mmCIF file of C-alpha atoms and ligand atoms in Angstrom:
data_model
loop_
_atom_site.group_PDB
_atom_site.id
_atom_site.type_symbol
_atom_site.label_atom_id
_atom_site.label_comp_id
_atom_site.label_asym_id
_atom_site.label_seq_id
_atom_site.Cartn_x
_atom_site.Cartn_y
_atom_site.Cartn_z
ATOM 1 C CA MET G 1 139.263 117.496 106.964
ATOM 2 C CA LYS G 2 136.124 119.067 108.308
ATOM 3 C CA ILE G 3 133.034 118.061 106.348
ATOM 4 C CA LEU G 4 129.628 119.756 106.484
ATOM 5 C CA VAL G 5 126.783 117.318 105.880
ATOM 6 C CA THR G 6 123.513 119.169 105.337
ATOM 7 C CA GLY G 7 120.314 117.141 105.753
ATOM 8 C CA GLY G 8 122.229 114.672 107.930
ATOM 9 C CA ALA G 9 119.179 113.832 110.066
ATOM 10 C CA GLY G 10 117.406 112.429 107.008
ATOM 11 C CA PHE G 11 117.697 109.060 105.306
ATOM 12 C CA ILE G 12 120.830 109.233 103.140
ATOM 13 C CA GLY G 13 122.520 112.072 105.029
ATOM 14 C CA SER G 14 122.433 110.122 108.312
ATOM 15 C CA ASN G 15 123.824 107.028 106.622
ATOM 16 C CA PHE G 16 126.601 109.240 105.229
ATOM 17 C CA VAL G 17 127.349 110.678 108.701
ATOM 18 C CA TYR G 18 127.748 107.133 110.056
ATOM 19 C CA TYR G 19 129.801 106.148 107.019
ATOM 20 C CA LEU G 20 132.263 109.018 107.612
ATOM 21 C CA LEU G 21 132.532 108.395 111.354
ATOM 22 C CA GLN G 22 133.272 104.724 110.710
ATOM 23 C CA ASN G 23 135.495 104.969 107.632
ATOM 24 C CA SER G 24 137.446 108.228 107.952
ATOM 25 C CA GLU G 25 139.297 110.403 110.436
ATOM 26 C CA ASP G 26 137.346 113.491 109.361
ATOM 27 C CA ASP G 27 135.393 115.854 111.583
ATOM 28 C CA VAL G 28 131.731 115.805 110.650
ATOM 29 C CA VAL G 29 129.332 118.691 111.205
ATOM 30 C CA CYS G 30 125.656 118.180 110.450
ATOM 31 C CA VAL G 31 123.214 120.990 109.730
ATOM 32 C CA ASP G 32 119.563 119.977 109.576
ATOM 33 C CA ALA G 33 116.324 121.929 109.972
ATOM 34 C CA LEU G 34 114.605 118.813 111.415
ATOM 35 C CA THR G 35 111.587 119.008 109.123
ATOM 36 C CA TYR G 36 109.024 116.171 109.256
ATOM 37 C CA ALA G 37 111.634 114.055 107.394
ATOM 38 C CA GLY G 38 114.533 114.696 109.754
ATOM 39 C CA ASN G 39 114.730 113.335 113.246
ATOM 40 C CA LEU G 40 117.449 113.573 115.876
ATOM 41 C CA LYS G 41 116.663 110.023 116.924
ATOM 42 C CA THR G 42 118.189 108.998 113.606
ATOM 43 C CA LEU G 43 121.517 110.434 114.781
ATOM 44 C CA ASP G 44 121.358 108.852 118.271
ATOM 45 C CA ASN G 45 124.532 106.870 117.656
ATOM 46 C CA ALA G 46 126.492 109.906 116.417
ATOM 47 C CA LEU G 47 125.493 112.673 118.825
ATOM 48 C CA ASN G 48 128.117 111.814 121.458
ATOM 49 C CA HIS G 49 130.871 110.999 119.003
ATOM 50 C CA PRO G 50 133.974 113.208 119.566
ATOM 51 C CA ARG G 51 134.282 113.961 115.825
ATOM 52 C CA PHE G 52 130.601 114.903 115.382
ATOM 53 C CA LYS G 53 128.694 118.124 115.909
ATOM 54 C CA PHE G 54 125.042 118.966 115.180
ATOM 55 C CA TYR G 55 123.372 122.302 114.393
ATOM 56 C CA LYS G 56 119.618 122.665 114.019
ATOM 57 C CA ALA G 57 119.462 125.229 111.218
ATOM 58 C CA ASP G 58 117.725 125.876 107.934
ATOM 59 C CA ILE G 59 119.983 126.077 104.864
ATOM 60 C CA THR G 60 117.783 128.895 103.516
ATOM 61 C CA ASP G 61 118.536 131.029 106.608
ATOM 62 C CA LYS G 62 121.558 132.865 105.263
ATOM 63 C CA ALA G 63 122.550 134.727 108.430
ATOM 64 C CA THR G 64 122.580 131.593 110.582
ATOM 65 C CA MET G 65 124.368 129.577 107.912
ATOM 66 C CA GLU G 66 126.970 132.313 107.499
ATOM 67 C CA LYS G 67 127.747 132.214 111.221
ATOM 68 C CA ILE G 68 128.158 128.436 111.087
ATOM 69 C CA PHE G 69 130.481 128.660 108.048
ATOM 70 C CA ALA G 70 132.539 131.414 109.734
ATOM 71 C CA ASP G 71 132.868 129.454 112.991
ATOM 72 C CA GLU G 72 133.527 126.022 111.507
ATOM 73 C CA LYS G 73 135.702 126.707 108.418
ATOM 74 C CA PHE G 74 134.674 123.676 106.399
ATOM 75 C CA ASP G 75 136.966 121.977 103.902
ATOM 76 C CA VAL G 76 134.123 120.134 102.188
ATOM 77 C CA VAL G 77 130.357 120.721 101.931
ATOM 78 C CA VAL G 78 128.058 117.835 100.989
ATOM 79 C CA ASN G 79 124.509 119.025 100.393
ATOM 80 C CA PHE G 80 121.857 116.384 101.079
ATOM 81 C CA ALA G 81 119.305 118.809 102.550
ATOM 82 C CA ALA G 82 116.199 118.800 100.408
ATOM 83 C CA GLU G 83 112.508 118.265 100.227
ATOM 84 C CA SER G 84 112.616 114.813 98.671
ATOM 85 C CA HIS G 85 109.138 113.339 98.230
ATOM 86 C CA VAL G 86 107.591 113.532 94.741
ATOM 87 C CA ASP G 87 103.984 113.182 95.985
ATOM 88 C CA ARG G 88 104.388 116.093 98.391
ATOM 89 C CA SER G 89 105.903 118.215 95.607
ATOM 90 C CA ILE G 90 102.759 117.669 93.552
ATOM 91 C CA VAL G 91 100.631 119.001 96.418
ATOM 92 C CA ASN G 92 102.899 121.898 97.441
ATOM 93 C CA PRO G 93 105.770 122.810 95.099
ATOM 94 C CA THR G 94 106.780 126.061 96.838
ATOM 95 C CA ILE G 95 108.847 124.603 99.674
ATOM 96 C CA PHE G 96 110.659 122.416 97.102
ATOM 97 C CA LEU G 97 111.792 125.456 95.159
ATOM 98 C CA THR G 98 112.817 127.289 98.315
ATOM 99 C CA THR G 99 114.828 124.535 99.981
ATOM 100 C CA ASN G 100 116.179 122.753 96.930
ATOM 101 C CA ILE G 101 117.117 125.779 94.813
ATOM 102 C CA ILE G 102 117.523 128.803 97.113
ATOM 103 C CA GLY G 103 119.090 126.601 99.821
ATOM 104 C CA THR G 104 121.647 125.342 97.295
ATOM 105 C CA GLN G 105 122.443 128.886 96.191
ATOM 106 C CA ILE G 106 123.049 130.019 99.774
ATOM 107 C CA LEU G 107 125.357 127.071 100.473
ATOM 108 C CA MET G 108 127.326 127.788 97.298
ATOM 109 C CA ASP G 109 127.662 131.526 98.039
ATOM 110 C CA LEU G 110 129.005 130.677 101.490
ATOM 111 C CA SER G 111 131.302 127.989 100.089
ATOM 112 C CA LEU G 112 132.835 130.618 97.792
ATOM 113 C CA LYS G 113 133.073 133.218 100.549
ATOM 114 C CA PHE G 114 134.754 130.840 103.008
ATOM 115 C CA ASN G 115 137.013 129.103 100.451
ATOM 116 C CA VAL G 116 135.524 125.624 100.755
ATOM 117 C CA LYS G 117 137.740 123.219 98.788
ATOM 118 C CA ARG G 118 134.910 121.056 97.511
ATOM 119 C CA TYR G 119 131.165 121.637 97.222
ATOM 120 C CA HIS G 120 129.304 118.415 96.456
ATOM 121 C CA GLN G 121 125.678 118.454 95.344
ATOM 122 C CA VAL G 122 123.709 115.270 96.010
ATOM 123 C CA SER G 123 121.346 115.072 93.073
ATOM 124 C CA THR G 124 119.120 112.399 91.600
ATOM 125 C CA ASP G 125 118.584 110.424 88.392
ATOM 126 C CA GLU G 126 115.076 111.945 88.331
ATOM 127 C CA VAL G 127 116.566 115.047 86.667
ATOM 128 C CA TYR G 128 116.774 112.972 83.465
ATOM 129 C CA GLY G 129 113.014 112.336 83.385
ATOM 130 C CA ASP G 130 112.034 108.780 82.511
ATOM 131 C CA LEU G 131 112.768 105.993 80.016
ATOM 132 C CA PRO G 132 110.175 103.908 78.160
ATOM 133 C CA LEU G 133 109.242 100.619 79.845
ATOM 134 C CA GLU G 134 109.752 98.608 76.672
ATOM 135 C CA ARG G 135 113.279 99.912 75.846
ATOM 136 C CA LYS G 136 115.414 97.908 78.279
ATOM 137 C CA ASP G 137 118.482 98.881 76.249
ATOM 138 C CA LEU G 138 118.272 102.560 77.260
ATOM 139 C CA PHE G 139 120.039 103.989 80.333
ATOM 140 C CA PHE G 140 120.712 107.451 81.757
ATOM 141 C CA THR G 141 124.281 108.618 81.131
ATOM 142 C CA GLU G 142 125.784 111.893 82.350
ATOM 143 C CA ASN G 143 125.058 113.279 78.865
ATOM 144 C CA THR G 144 121.347 112.472 78.870
ATOM 145 C CA PRO G 145 119.455 115.799 78.608
ATOM 146 C CA LEU G 146 117.664 117.055 81.712
ATOM 147 C CA HIS G 147 113.932 116.542 81.158
ATOM 148 C CA THR G 148 111.937 116.602 84.362
ATOM 149 C CA SER G 149 108.415 115.460 85.242
ATOM 150 C CA SER G 150 107.605 116.556 88.803
ATOM 151 C CA PRO G 151 108.100 119.751 90.799
ATOM 152 C CA TYR G 152 110.575 117.728 92.916
ATOM 153 C CA SER G 153 112.739 116.653 89.989
ATOM 154 C CA SER G 154 112.480 120.107 88.426
ATOM 155 C CA SER G 155 113.742 121.723 91.614
ATOM 156 C CA LYS G 156 116.664 119.271 91.726
ATOM 157 C CA ALA G 157 117.462 119.935 88.057
ATOM 158 C CA GLY G 158 117.256 123.690 88.684
ATOM 159 C CA ALA G 159 119.751 123.303 91.515
ATOM 160 C CA ASP G 160 122.087 121.201 89.319
ATOM 161 C CA LEU G 161 122.088 123.876 86.621
ATOM 162 C CA LEU G 162 122.865 126.506 89.220
ATOM 163 C CA VAL G 163 125.758 124.416 90.576
ATOM 164 C CA GLN G 164 127.181 124.108 87.053
ATOM 165 C CA ALA G 165 126.728 127.861 86.535
ATOM 166 C CA TYR G 166 128.635 128.582 89.774
ATOM 167 C CA TYR G 167 131.485 126.383 88.518
ATOM 168 C CA ARG G 168 131.695 128.157 85.181
ATOM 169 C CA THR G 169 131.027 131.713 86.407
ATOM 170 C CA TYR G 170 132.712 131.815 89.804
ATOM 171 C CA GLY G 171 135.000 128.774 89.690
ATOM 172 C CA LEU G 172 133.192 126.976 92.542
ATOM 173 C CA PRO G 173 135.092 123.689 93.023
ATOM 174 C CA MET G 174 132.062 121.460 92.678
ATOM 175 C CA THR G 175 130.987 117.915 91.855
ATOM 176 C CA ILE G 176 127.486 116.497 91.360
ATOM 177 C CA SER G 177 126.270 112.916 91.874
ATOM 178 C CA ARG G 178 123.015 111.657 90.376
ATOM 179 C CA CYS G 179 121.942 108.463 92.059
ATOM 180 C CA SER G 180 119.044 106.095 91.484
ATOM 181 C CA ASN G 181 116.466 105.170 94.162
ATOM 182 C CA ASN G 182 118.055 104.278 97.500
ATOM 183 C CA TYR G 183 116.814 101.849 100.135
ATOM 184 C CA GLY G 184 118.114 100.799 103.560
ATOM 185 C CA PRO G 185 118.043 101.807 107.242
ATOM 186 C CA TYR G 186 116.485 105.121 108.362
ATOM 187 C CA HIS G 187 114.390 105.480 105.181
ATOM 188 C CA PHE G 188 111.358 107.580 106.045
ATOM 189 C CA PRO G 189 108.180 105.462 105.755
ATOM 190 C CA GLU G 190 106.450 107.665 103.211
ATOM 191 C CA LYS G 191 108.624 106.231 100.405
ATOM 192 C CA LEU G 192 107.739 102.966 98.683
ATOM 193 C CA ILE G 193 109.902 100.358 100.442
ATOM 194 C CA PRO G 194 109.633 101.481 104.089
ATOM 195 C CA LEU G 195 105.940 102.349 103.684
ATOM 196 C CA MET G 196 105.171 98.877 102.355
ATOM 197 C CA ILE G 197 107.179 97.208 105.129
ATOM 198 C CA LYS G 198 105.386 99.291 107.772
ATOM 199 C CA ASN G 199 101.917 98.661 106.360
ATOM 200 C CA ALA G 200 102.525 94.939 105.898
ATOM 201 C CA LEU G 201 103.695 94.629 109.514
ATOM 202 C CA GLU G 202 100.505 96.402 110.631
ATOM 203 C CA ASN G 203 98.336 94.302 108.241
ATOM 204 C CA LYS G 204 97.257 97.507 106.507
ATOM 205 C CA LYS G 205 96.611 97.799 102.763
ATOM 206 C CA LEU G 206 99.659 98.318 100.528
ATOM 207 C CA PRO G 207 98.756 101.157 98.110
ATOM 208 C CA VAL G 208 100.319 100.488 94.681
ATOM 209 C CA TYR G 209 100.004 103.332 92.157
ATOM 210 C CA GLY G 210 98.448 102.471 88.779
ATOM 211 C CA LYS G 211 99.280 98.911 87.752
ATOM 212 C CA GLY G 212 102.555 98.753 89.674
ATOM 213 C CA GLU G 213 104.489 98.454 86.401
ATOM 214 C CA ASN G 214 106.739 101.489 86.879
ATOM 215 C CA VAL G 215 110.384 100.530 87.223
ATOM 216 C CA ARG G 216 112.958 101.924 89.645
ATOM 217 C CA ASP G 217 116.697 101.120 89.788
ATOM 218 C CA TRP G 218 117.355 100.318 93.470
ATOM 219 C CA LEU G 219 120.682 100.927 95.207
ATOM 220 C CA HIS G 220 121.505 100.176 98.834
ATOM 221 C CA VAL G 221 122.189 103.438 100.669
ATOM 222 C CA SER G 222 125.638 102.263 101.821
ATOM 223 C CA ASP G 223 126.710 101.873 98.181
ATOM 224 C CA HIS G 224 125.540 105.443 97.539
ATOM 225 C CA CYS G 225 127.532 106.702 100.563
ATOM 226 C CA LYS G 226 130.645 104.937 99.282
ATOM 227 C CA ALA G 227 130.189 106.615 95.899
ATOM 228 C CA ILE G 228 129.863 110.119 97.402
ATOM 229 C CA ASP G 229 132.891 109.526 99.612
ATOM 230 C CA LEU G 230 134.947 108.539 96.548
ATOM 231 C CA ILE G 231 133.723 111.531 94.558
ATOM 232 C CA ILE G 232 134.590 114.121 97.227
ATOM 233 C CA ARG G 233 138.095 112.646 97.590
ATOM 234 C CA LYS G 234 138.965 111.596 94.054
ATOM 235 C CA GLY G 235 136.295 112.936 91.705
ATOM 236 C CA ARG G 236 137.275 115.542 89.147
ATOM 237 C CA ILE G 237 136.107 119.085 89.869
ATOM 238 C CA GLY G 238 133.321 120.256 87.560
ATOM 239 C CA GLU G 239 132.112 116.720 86.820
ATOM 240 C CA VAL G 240 128.801 114.898 87.161
ATOM 241 C CA TYR G 241 128.816 111.220 88.225
ATOM 242 C CA ASN G 242 125.828 108.900 87.822
ATOM 243 C CA VAL G 243 125.457 106.261 90.555
ATOM 244 C CA GLY G 244 123.479 103.044 90.183
ATOM 245 C CA GLY G 245 123.878 99.287 90.366
ATOM 246 C CA HIS G 246 121.671 97.845 87.591
ATOM 247 C CA ASN G 247 119.020 96.611 90.013
ATOM 248 C CA GLU G 248 115.839 97.424 88.121
ATOM 249 C CA ARG G 249 112.574 96.164 89.550
ATOM 250 C CA SER G 250 108.932 97.017 88.893
ATOM 251 C CA ASN G 251 107.069 98.372 91.913
ATOM 252 C CA ILE G 252 104.811 95.352 92.076
ATOM 253 C CA GLU G 253 107.844 93.025 92.104
ATOM 254 C CA VAL G 254 109.252 94.992 95.048
ATOM 255 C CA VAL G 255 105.955 94.943 96.956
ATOM 256 C CA LYS G 256 105.497 91.204 96.414
ATOM 257 C CA ALA G 257 109.089 90.532 97.524
ATOM 258 C CA ILE G 258 108.436 92.440 100.773
ATOM 259 C CA LEU G 259 105.232 90.473 101.444
ATOM 260 C CA LYS G 260 107.049 87.213 100.744
ATOM 261 C CA HIS G 261 109.910 88.060 103.139
ATOM 262 C CA LEU G 262 107.380 88.918 105.847
ATOM 263 C CA GLY G 263 105.183 85.878 105.171
ATOM 264 C CA LYS G 264 102.166 88.117 104.457
ATOM 265 C CA SER G 265 99.376 87.638 101.920
ATOM 266 C CA GLU G 266 99.297 89.420 98.555
ATOM 267 C CA ASP G 267 95.659 90.210 99.377
ATOM 268 C CA LEU G 268 97.040 93.209 101.262
ATOM 269 C CA ILE G 269 97.916 94.836 97.911
ATOM 270 C CA THR G 270 95.482 97.503 96.750
ATOM 271 C CA TYR G 271 95.826 99.296 93.426
ATOM 272 C CA VAL G 272 95.147 103.022 93.837
ATOM 273 C CA GLU G 273 94.962 106.042 91.554
ATOM 274 C CA ASP G 274 98.199 106.651 89.679
ATOM 275 C CA ARG G 275 100.596 109.475 90.572
ATOM 276 C CA LYS G 276 100.202 112.506 88.276
ATOM 277 C CA GLY G 277 103.017 112.645 85.695
ATOM 278 C CA HIS G 278 104.324 109.301 87.032
ATOM 279 C CA ASP G 279 107.797 108.532 85.619
ATOM 280 C CA LEU G 280 107.800 105.113 83.937
ATOM 281 C CA ARG G 281 111.322 103.812 84.315
ATOM 282 C CA TYR G 282 114.646 104.948 85.759
ATOM 283 C CA ALA G 283 117.869 103.115 84.897
ATOM 284 C CA ILE G 284 121.430 104.344 85.443
ATOM 285 C CA ASP G 285 124.528 103.691 83.394
ATOM 286 C CA PRO G 286 127.287 103.812 86.058
ATOM 287 C CA THR G 287 130.214 103.299 83.628
ATOM 288 C CA LYS G 288 131.862 106.662 84.390
ATOM 289 C CA ILE G 289 132.125 106.294 88.175
ATOM 290 C CA GLN G 290 133.164 102.658 87.783
ATOM 291 C CA SER G 291 135.936 103.298 85.299
ATOM 292 C CA GLU G 292 137.204 106.642 86.669
ATOM 293 C CA LEU G 293 136.907 106.070 90.409
ATOM 294 C CA GLY G 294 136.741 102.275 90.681
ATOM 295 C CA TRP G 295 133.335 102.376 92.402
ATOM 296 C CA LYS G 296 131.318 99.142 92.509
ATOM 297 C CA HIS G 297 128.061 98.363 94.252
ATOM 298 C CA THR G 298 128.231 95.588 96.827
ATOM 299 C CA PHE G 299 124.600 94.789 97.656
ATOM 300 C CA GLN G 300 122.456 92.625 95.432
ATOM 301 C CA PHE G 301 118.865 93.828 95.733
ATOM 302 C CA GLU G 302 117.434 90.652 97.303
ATOM 303 C CA ASP G 303 120.124 90.569 100.035
ATOM 304 C CA GLY G 304 119.822 94.309 100.665
ATOM 305 C CA LEU G 305 116.044 94.122 100.858
ATOM 306 C CA LYS G 306 116.211 91.261 103.353
ATOM 307 C CA GLN G 307 118.705 93.195 105.505
ATOM 308 C CA THR G 308 116.507 96.299 105.288
ATOM 309 C CA ILE G 309 113.354 94.430 106.335
ATOM 310 C CA GLU G 310 115.259 92.964 109.282
ATOM 311 C CA TRP G 311 116.438 96.468 110.249
ATOM 312 C CA TYR G 312 112.819 97.690 110.289
ATOM 313 C CA LEU G 313 111.770 94.685 112.372
ATOM 314 C CA ASP G 314 114.530 95.494 114.892
ATOM 315 C CA ASN G 315 113.845 99.253 114.901
ATOM 316 C CA GLN G 316 110.080 99.569 115.194
ATOM 317 C CA GLU G 317 110.511 102.132 117.950
ATOM 318 C CA TRP G 318 112.332 104.395 115.478
ATOM 319 C CA VAL G 319 109.472 103.972 112.985
ATOM 320 C CA GLU G 320 106.935 104.838 115.687
ATOM 321 C CA SER G 321 108.782 107.954 116.757
ATOM 322 C CA VAL G 322 109.377 109.390 113.274
ATOM 323 C CA THR G 323 105.851 108.765 112.023
ATOM 324 C CA SER G 324 103.919 110.493 114.771
ATOM 325 C CA GLY G 325 102.692 114.083 114.478
ATOM 326 C CA GLU G 326 102.799 115.813 111.101
ATOM 327 C CA TYR G 327 103.285 112.576 109.187
ATOM 328 C CA GLN G 328 100.004 111.093 110.478
ATOM 329 C CA HIS G 329 98.174 114.093 109.134
ATOM 330 C CA TYR G 330 99.863 113.752 105.731
ATOM 331 C CA TYR G 331 99.097 110.018 105.548
ATOM 332 C CA GLU G 332 95.410 110.493 106.281
ATOM 333 C CA GLN G 333 95.126 113.240 103.665
ATOM 334 C CA ARG G 334 96.981 111.219 101.050
ATOM 335 C CA TYR G 335 95.530 107.742 101.494
ATOM 336 C CA GLY G 336 92.455 108.357 103.688
ATOM 337 C CA LYS G 337 92.021 106.954 107.195
HETATM 338 P P1 NAD S 1 115.070 112.912 103.347
HETATM 339 O O1 NAD S 1 113.799 113.606 103.025
HETATM 340 O O2 NAD S 1 115.040 111.608 104.078
HETATM 341 O O3 NAD S 1 116.023 113.880 104.189
HETATM 342 C C1 NAD S 1 116.136 115.241 103.929
HETATM 343 C C2 NAD S 1 116.754 115.916 105.148
HETATM 344 O O4 NAD S 1 116.939 117.302 104.842
HETATM 345 C C3 NAD S 1 115.863 115.852 106.400
HETATM 346 O O5 NAD S 1 116.639 115.499 107.510
HETATM 347 C C4 NAD S 1 115.316 117.262 106.528
HETATM 348 O O6 NAD S 1 115.053 117.642 107.873
HETATM 349 C C5 NAD S 1 116.466 118.060 105.926
HETATM 350 N N1 NAD S 1 116.021 119.358 105.417
HETATM 351 C C6 NAD S 1 114.933 119.619 104.622
HETATM 352 N N2 NAD S 1 114.844 120.942 104.383
HETATM 353 C C7 NAD S 1 115.897 121.525 105.017
HETATM 354 C C8 NAD S 1 116.348 122.869 105.127
HETATM 355 N N3 NAD S 1 115.695 123.867 104.535
HETATM 356 N N4 NAD S 1 117.468 123.115 105.845
HETATM 357 C C9 NAD S 1 118.137 122.098 106.462
HETATM 358 N N5 NAD S 1 117.744 120.820 106.404
HETATM 359 C C10 NAD S 1 116.630 120.530 105.677
HETATM 360 O O7 NAD S 1 115.815 112.766 101.950
HETATM 361 P P2 NAD S 1 116.839 111.641 101.436
HETATM 362 O O8 NAD S 1 116.082 110.553 100.791
HETATM 363 O O9 NAD S 1 117.810 111.339 102.512
HETATM 364 O O10 NAD S 1 117.557 112.457 100.279
HETATM 365 C C11 NAD S 1 118.750 113.200 100.544
HETATM 366 C C12 NAD S 1 119.240 113.814 99.250
HETATM 367 O O11 NAD S 1 119.515 112.786 98.302
HETATM 368 C C13 NAD S 1 118.211 114.735 98.579
HETATM 369 O O12 NAD S 1 118.911 115.849 98.062
HETATM 370 C C14 NAD S 1 117.628 113.890 97.463
HETATM 371 O O13 NAD S 1 117.224 114.692 96.385
HETATM 372 C C15 NAD S 1 118.814 113.022 97.097
HETATM 373 N N6 NAD S 1 118.501 111.689 96.529
HETATM 374 C C16 NAD S 1 117.632 110.853 97.165
HETATM 375 C C17 NAD S 1 117.403 109.583 96.642
HETATM 376 C C18 NAD S 1 116.494 108.599 97.344
HETATM 377 O O14 NAD S 1 116.233 107.535 96.807
HETATM 378 N N7 NAD S 1 116.016 108.878 98.538
HETATM 379 C C19 NAD S 1 118.042 109.187 95.473
HETATM 380 C C20 NAD S 1 118.913 110.077 94.838
HETATM 381 C C21 NAD S 1 119.140 111.327 95.394
HETATM 382 P P1 TYD S 2 109.026 106.734 95.897
HETATM 383 O O1 TYD S 2 109.576 105.872 96.963
HETATM 384 O O2 TYD S 2 108.148 107.882 96.258
HETATM 385 O O3 TYD S 2 110.291 107.245 95.044
HETATM 386 P P2 TYD S 2 110.334 108.020 93.616
HETATM 387 O O4 TYD S 2 108.987 108.465 93.245
HETATM 388 O O5 TYD S 2 111.234 109.168 93.932
HETATM 389 O O6 TYD S 2 110.927 107.039 92.661
HETATM 390 O O7 TYD S 2 108.241 105.827 94.873
HETATM 391 C C1 TYD S 2 108.859 104.734 94.217
HETATM 392 C C2 TYD S 2 107.856 104.144 93.261
HETATM 393 O O8 TYD S 2 106.784 103.559 94.010
HETATM 394 C C3 TYD S 2 107.209 105.171 92.343
HETATM 395 O O9 TYD S 2 107.017 104.585 91.054
HETATM 396 C C4 TYD S 2 105.854 105.450 92.982
HETATM 397 C C5 TYD S 2 105.519 104.130 93.654
HETATM 398 N N1 TYD S 2 104.706 104.227 94.887
HETATM 399 C C6 TYD S 2 103.534 103.475 95.018
HETATM 400 O O10 TYD S 2 103.155 102.697 94.114
HETATM 401 N N2 TYD S 2 102.807 103.582 96.175
HETATM 402 C C7 TYD S 2 103.176 104.409 97.191
HETATM 403 O O11 TYD S 2 102.445 104.497 98.221
HETATM 404 C C8 TYD S 2 104.383 105.178 97.054
HETATM 405 C C9 TYD S 2 104.844 106.092 98.147
HETATM 406 C C10 TYD S 2 105.122 105.047 95.879
#
């Protein structure tokens, strides 16, 4: 098969590219606009692979995308490309709507035109909104109503609805996965875990929003890649699959675990103003993907976190190179010098 991976120079997309090159015989084509969040350095170990090809292109540029679809004749499209950071969406929603919704529409139109056999939309559990902190018995299922909080999650939910409409109206052979928070190698250091690792290593303050009580359900990125791979091969067309491994932790627990692993003092923690509209708790019920497709997560959070911290220690050059330029400007605006 020939698989298009959009957003493959970002965190999860790059892990998926490596996953496919290592675990399949498929040809892999990556399209990425190389925004601040995408970096070719992330694909260093794929660029010379005989089954890999890279295009720098924007998924919202229909003419360029059409030429790529016509030339490559994809069997499968997996759409990771997105603006993905909630805090940035609060400051500037427009680009989120453009990339996440219009970009999805363009990819689906081209998938229909060029008879793609499977269009897979990589979505997020954030489309379900949040759960109360005190109701540990509640989880997101595929039937939980969409109820979003941020411009980011709204744009992802908008895209999901459009994907479902394309299935019903035009018969697009689609699947959707909604995964919980990922962590692991190549995670851009504006998100909680890599930012805290980076700051702790530099003995900078660790900015925790509010009281640090918000809960996220963490999944190692390789478990997410395995789930998407299963869905595109065995998942039922027209279906949504939730992906998560029951690894709920409060933010402050995560931050303290990172400091402990690195042997750094908790004095580095600083509580800062809360995020606007901050979702309280995410928690996935993965029963459907487990029972239908036999998916299981492999990483326990503590082991995965340790491995991730070690990866960042071994790859500080990568961190340096992806956080220069535009990111510096963002960081200073967001957290002050
Ligand atoms: P990321 O921000 O690390 O990567 C996004 C990639 O998309 C970057 O390489 C960027 O250059 C590229 N991109 C952005 N706009 C583009 C455009 N217009 N055209 C082409 N490429 C463009 O994001 P991520 O964390 O890897 O997330 C990937 C996908 O997974 C997103 O759709 C996100 O909503 C979803 N997701 C993320 C998580 C998570 O915890 N990170 C969890 C569930 C779902
Ligand atoms: P993030 O990694 O941005 O993912 P998401 O908002 O998509 O879940 O944030 C994870 C949690 O960490 C979220 O509750 C916000 C919190 N957070 C902080 O406390 N401080 C920070 O500097 C960042 C980036 C996030």
